[in-house]
Amino acid sequence: MCGEPRISRRRWVVERTFGSLKRWFGEYANWKDCRRYIQST
């Protein structure tokens, strides 16, 4: 990432933060779906 001069450091931090947030929300949604699937069976 340090070799990319086009992306500013602040934007890189923001994108990395939002990326981790989206991944966390995705895992949480998958966990809820698994719980719903287990309860429905």
mmCIF file of C-alpha atoms in Angstrom:
data_model
loop_
_atom_site.group_PDB
_atom_site.id
_atom_site.type_symbol
_atom_site.label_atom_id
_atom_site.label_comp_id
_atom_site.label_asym_id
_atom_site.label_seq_id
_atom_site.Cartn_x
_atom_site.Cartn_y
_atom_site.Cartn_z
ATOM 1 C CA MET A 1 0.000 0.000 0.000
ATOM 2 C CA CYS A 2 2.903 2.347 0.697
ATOM 3 C CA GLY A 3 3.916 2.032 -2.958
ATOM 4 C CA GLU A 4 0.638 3.575 -4.144
ATOM 5 C CA PRO A 5 1.166 7.339 -4.388
ATOM 6 C CA ARG A 6 -2.233 7.996 -6.010
ATOM 7 C CA ILE A 7 -4.199 7.138 -2.882
ATOM 8 C CA SER A 8 -3.750 9.565 -0.020
ATOM 9 C CA ARG A 9 -3.044 8.142 3.421
ATOM 10 C CA ARG A 10 -6.283 9.461 4.899
ATOM 11 C CA ARG A 11 -8.356 7.905 2.129
ATOM 12 C CA TRP A 12 -6.475 4.626 2.541
ATOM 13 C CA VAL A 13 -7.212 4.619 6.278
ATOM 14 C CA VAL A 14 -10.883 5.384 5.625
ATOM 15 C CA GLU A 15 -11.175 2.640 3.019
ATOM 16 C CA ARG A 16 -9.421 0.144 5.287
ATOM 17 C CA THR A 17 -11.684 1.065 8.199
ATOM 18 C CA PHE A 18 -14.851 0.769 6.116
ATOM 19 C CA GLY A 19 -13.552 -2.483 4.649
ATOM 20 C CA SER A 20 -13.146 -4.010 8.105
ATOM 21 C CA LEU A 21 -16.551 -2.668 9.142
ATOM 22 C CA LYS A 22 -18.206 -4.188 6.075
ATOM 23 C CA ARG A 23 -16.452 -7.494 6.758
ATOM 24 C CA TRP A 24 -17.637 -7.410 10.392
ATOM 25 C CA PHE A 25 -21.219 -6.674 9.345
ATOM 26 C CA GLY A 26 -21.013 -9.455 6.759
ATOM 27 C CA GLU A 27 -19.850 -11.968 9.350
ATOM 28 C CA TYR A 28 -22.569 -10.784 11.744
ATOM 29 C CA ALA A 29 -25.224 -11.193 9.037
ATOM 30 C CA ASN A 30 -23.925 -14.675 8.236
ATOM 31 C CA TRP A 31 -24.062 -15.550 11.936
ATOM 32 C CA LYS A 32 -27.688 -14.358 12.156
ATOM 33 C CA ASP A 33 -28.570 -16.377 9.051
ATOM 34 C CA CYS A 34 -26.965 -19.464 10.599
ATOM 35 C CA ARG A 35 -28.923 -18.959 13.811
ATOM 36 C CA ARG A 36 -32.160 -18.557 11.840
ATOM 37 C CA TYR A 37 -31.363 -21.667 9.799
ATOM 38 C CA ILE A 38 -30.657 -23.702 12.936
ATOM 39 C CA GLN A 39 -33.859 -22.522 14.615
ATOM 40 C CA SER A 40 -35.992 -23.231 11.532
ATOM 41 C CA THR A 41 -34.848 -26.871 11.281
#
